Amino acid sequence: MKCRRIRGRLNAYVDRELDSSQMKAVAKHLRQCPECRSEVQALSQLDMKMRQLVSPEPSLGFNEKVMKEILSLQPKRSHPFQRWVPALTYSLLFFAVLYMGILWNQPLDERKATIAESPSWSEPFEESGNMRLSQLQDNSMESMWRQANETR
Amino acid sequence: MPLSDDDLIQRVQDGSARDFEIIVRRYHKPLIRFIFHFIGGDKDEAESLAQDVFLRIYTNIQTYRPQNTFKAYIFTIARNTAINYLKKNRRSRPISHFLDSNSESRYFSTSETPDIRLQRKDRLERVSQALIRLSLNQRLALVLKVYMQYSYKQIQEVTGWSIPKIETLISRGRANIRRFIESQENADNIVTSEEDKK
């Protein structure tokens, strides 16, 4: 490798970030090149100088202080069900949209039949006696209200 | 066998706040070390910011999902917290607190002669001044490399930078520190030789 190319990788060499073949190639070059060798030495010495700025020991009671703050916060416990709420909501929404889509694409007669087959839809209407599903024959909301008022 | 970080987080997410103490015990030292060197050597501020980091992680614990390691996550939060602090406290001239009077005992032993002590203090002063003058990115890369002894891959996990970018930042950061130290030494030599002439 050429000296100029090696120079660009000397930091990575000092940091041992080159792959093994590159490390060997740089080491081989360093044996022949005093300039690159002194550059490597200067980089290593700089790191040593920087490390002389030693780190402080944490103050006594630091952990206790942090934990006191944390325990004073609102309890973070979440009910396991809470995590399922968004998923459940989206699933229900998806199925509702799917159902509406299927219903929309059916001819009117089939649509009525599908609704009539569904007990959860038909029963409350039939029990109240106010409005029957057969009334859905006419799509006009106005006429449905008129019929509903007549049966009262 | 000690619990993994992810197991501990799971327990905290299930409501056991006490398990967070193990996380605090595990990470408080490296966290304070990182912030201390990154913001310019102020121990009190480093501890206060480290506390903020733990509180921020705890209050957002329900939204934590493991992508990288928890260690990378914690240092990403620390990086953001420290950068916000530095931006908020931006001064026309950066100040290094490494050699504040209350930290002298950390650097100098009482057995040192005054001359040696002065020389060492000058040298440390130059390094600390050079470090605080680097751009935020160069300083972040160097602090993670030199003081945290992170590999380029680990630096990438914290910063999201590419490996070539990390290599460039580290190499330019070191070059700038050397240039600053050399310029200071040259200036000192000029002053000394002028005083000798008198």
PDB file of C-alpha atoms in Angstrom, chain B residues 30-124:
ATOM      1  CA  PRO B  30     -20.414   4.957  32.573  1.00  0.00           C
ATOM      2  CA  LEU B  31     -23.287   7.370  32.058  1.00  0.00           C
ATOM      3  CA  ILE B  32     -21.790  10.028  34.352  1.00  0.00           C
ATOM      4  CA  ARG B  33     -18.340   9.438  32.807  1.00  0.00           C
ATOM      5  CA  PHE B  34     -19.700   9.932  29.299  1.00  0.00           C
ATOM      6  CA  ILE B  35     -21.682  13.091  30.109  1.00  0.00           C
ATOM      7  CA  PHE B  36     -18.827  14.497  32.230  1.00  0.00           C
ATOM      8  CA  HIS B  37     -16.331  14.350  29.348  1.00  0.00           C
ATOM      9  CA  PHE B  38     -18.847  15.395  26.725  1.00  0.00           C
ATOM     10  CA  ILE B  39     -20.066  18.581  28.455  1.00  0.00           C
ATOM     11  CA  GLY B  40     -16.598  19.746  29.510  1.00  0.00           C
ATOM     12  CA  GLY B  41     -15.820  18.304  32.914  1.00  0.00           C
ATOM     13  CA  ASP B  42     -18.566  19.610  35.215  1.00  0.00           C
ATOM     14  CA  LYS B  43     -19.299  16.793  37.668  1.00  0.00           C
ATOM     15  CA  ASP B  44     -22.394  18.340  39.280  1.00  0.00           C
ATOM     16  CA  GLU B  45     -24.003  18.996  35.908  1.00  0.00           C
ATOM     17  CA  ALA B  46     -23.017  15.526  34.685  1.00  0.00           C
ATOM     18  CA  GLU B  47     -24.788  13.929  37.656  1.00  0.00           C
ATOM     19  CA  SER B  48     -27.832  16.121  37.254  1.00  0.00           C
ATOM     20  CA  LEU B  49     -28.068  15.247  33.534  1.00  0.00           C
ATOM     21  CA  ALA B  50     -27.509  11.537  34.258  1.00  0.00           C
ATOM     22  CA  GLN B  51     -30.432  11.697  36.682  1.00  0.00           C
ATOM     23  CA  ASP B  52     -32.554  13.313  33.951  1.00  0.00           C
ATOM     24  CA  VAL B  53     -31.588  10.477  31.595  1.00  0.00           C
ATOM     25  CA  PHE B  54     -32.738   7.807  34.058  1.00  0.00           C
ATOM     26  CA  LEU B  55     -35.998   9.654  34.736  1.00  0.00           C
ATOM     27  CA  ARG B  56     -36.637  10.058  31.016  1.00  0.00           C
ATOM     28  CA  ILE B  57     -36.029   6.372  30.386  1.00  0.00           C
ATOM     29  CA  TYR B  58     -38.292   5.398  33.278  1.00  0.00           C
ATOM     30  CA  THR B  59     -41.179   7.659  32.275  1.00  0.00           C
ATOM     31  CA  ASN B  60     -41.048   6.313  28.715  1.00  0.00           C
ATOM     32  CA  ILE B  61     -40.426   2.713  29.690  1.00  0.00           C
ATOM     33  CA  GLN B  62     -43.778   1.488  28.321  1.00  0.00           C
ATOM     34  CA  THR B  63     -42.873   2.609  24.823  1.00  0.00           C
ATOM     35  CA  TYR B  64     -39.386   1.043  24.879  1.00  0.00           C
ATOM     36  CA  ARG B  65     -38.999  -1.726  22.306  1.00  0.00           C
ATOM     37  CA  PRO B  66     -35.607  -3.413  21.915  1.00  0.00           C
ATOM     38  CA  GLN B  67     -34.100  -2.530  18.527  1.00  0.00           C
ATOM     39  CA  ASN B  68     -30.408  -2.254  19.308  1.00  0.00           C
ATOM     40  CA  THR B  69     -29.022  -3.030  22.748  1.00  0.00           C
ATOM     41  CA  PHE B  70     -30.430  -1.267  25.810  1.00  0.00           C
ATOM     42  CA  LYS B  71     -26.932   0.142  26.352  1.00  0.00           C
ATOM     43  CA  ALA B  72     -27.090   1.860  22.947  1.00  0.00           C
ATOM     44  CA  TYR B  73     -30.579   3.158  23.820  1.00  0.00           C
ATOM     45  CA  ILE B  74     -29.440   4.611  27.150  1.00  0.00           C
ATOM     46  CA  PHE B  75     -26.443   6.368  25.563  1.00  0.00           C
ATOM     47  CA  THR B  76     -28.567   7.706  22.716  1.00  0.00           C
ATOM     48  CA  ILE B  77     -30.842   9.360  25.296  1.00  0.00           C
ATOM     49  CA  ALA B  78     -27.736  10.604  27.150  1.00  0.00           C
ATOM     50  CA  ARG B  79     -26.290  12.040  23.946  1.00  0.00           C
ATOM     51  CA  ASN B  80     -29.545  13.929  23.189  1.00  0.00           C
ATOM     52  CA  THR B  81     -29.837  15.190  26.765  1.00  0.00           C
ATOM     53  CA  ALA B  82     -26.221  16.415  26.797  1.00  0.00           C
ATOM     54  CA  ILE B  83     -26.518  18.078  23.370  1.00  0.00           C
ATOM     55  CA  ASN B  84     -29.693  19.901  24.477  1.00  0.00           C
ATOM     56  CA  TYR B  85     -27.883  21.060  27.599  1.00  0.00           C
ATOM     57  CA  LEU B  86     -24.904  22.330  25.586  1.00  0.00           C
ATOM     58  CA  LYS B  87     -27.128  24.141  23.090  1.00  0.00           C
ATOM     59  CA  LYS B  88     -29.095  25.768  25.906  1.00  0.00           C
ATOM     60  CA  ASN B  89     -25.904  26.870  27.658  1.00  0.00           C
ATOM     61  CA  ARG B  90     -24.028  27.906  24.547  1.00  0.00           C
ATOM     62  CA  ARG B  91     -21.435  30.524  25.367  1.00  0.00           C
ATOM     63  CA  SER B  92     -19.296  32.694  23.119  1.00  0.00           C
ATOM     64  CA  ARG B  93     -16.256  30.918  24.555  1.00  0.00           C
ATOM     65  CA  PRO B  94     -16.543  27.307  25.708  1.00  0.00           C
ATOM     66  CA  ILE B  95     -15.549  26.685  29.305  1.00  0.00           C
ATOM     67  CA  SER B  96     -13.722  23.617  30.547  1.00  0.00           C
ATOM     68  CA  HIS B  97     -14.376  22.587  34.143  1.00  0.00           C
ATOM     69  CA  PHE B  98     -11.911  19.701  34.233  1.00  0.00           C
ATOM     70  CA  LEU B  99      -9.420  21.606  36.349  1.00  0.00           C
ATOM     71  CA  ASP B 100     -11.787  23.468  38.654  1.00  0.00           C
ATOM     72  CA  SER B 101     -10.298  23.906  42.111  1.00  0.00           C
ATOM     73  CA  ASN B 102     -12.562  21.268  43.664  1.00  0.00           C
ATOM     74  CA  SER B 103     -11.303  18.636  41.209  1.00  0.00           C
ATOM     75  CA  GLU B 104      -7.574  19.222  41.759  1.00  0.00           C
ATOM     76  CA  SER B 105      -7.215  16.344  44.206  1.00  0.00           C
ATOM     77  CA  ARG B 106      -8.305  14.029  41.398  1.00  0.00           C
ATOM     78  CA  TYR B 107      -5.366  14.981  39.199  1.00  0.00           C
ATOM     79  CA  PHE B 108      -2.473  15.930  41.449  1.00  0.00           C
ATOM     80  CA  SER B 109      -0.876  14.070  44.291  1.00  0.00           C
ATOM     81  CA  THR B 110       0.509  15.966  47.268  1.00  0.00           C
ATOM     82  CA  SER B 111       3.923  14.320  46.782  1.00  0.00           C
ATOM     83  CA  GLU B 112       4.483  16.153  43.460  1.00  0.00           C
ATOM     84  CA  THR B 113       6.883  19.076  43.456  1.00  0.00           C
ATOM     85  CA  PRO B 114       5.279  22.414  42.526  1.00  0.00           C
ATOM     86  CA  ASP B 115       7.166  22.459  39.183  1.00  0.00           C
ATOM     87  CA  ILE B 116       5.992  19.033  38.095  1.00  0.00           C
ATOM     88  CA  ARG B 117       2.521  19.828  39.285  1.00  0.00           C
ATOM     89  CA  LEU B 118       2.457  23.020  37.219  1.00  0.00           C
ATOM     90  CA  GLN B 119       3.735  21.255  34.104  1.00  0.00           C
ATOM     91  CA  ARG B 120       1.146  18.534  34.426  1.00  0.00           C
ATOM     92  CA  LYS B 121      -1.591  21.063  35.070  1.00  0.00           C
ATOM     93  CA  ASP B 122      -0.603  22.996  31.936  1.00  0.00           C
ATOM     94  CA  ARG B 123      -0.666  19.836  29.858  1.00  0.00           C
ATOM     95  CA  LEU B 124      -4.087  18.784  31.157  1.00  0.00           C
TER      96      LEU B 124
END
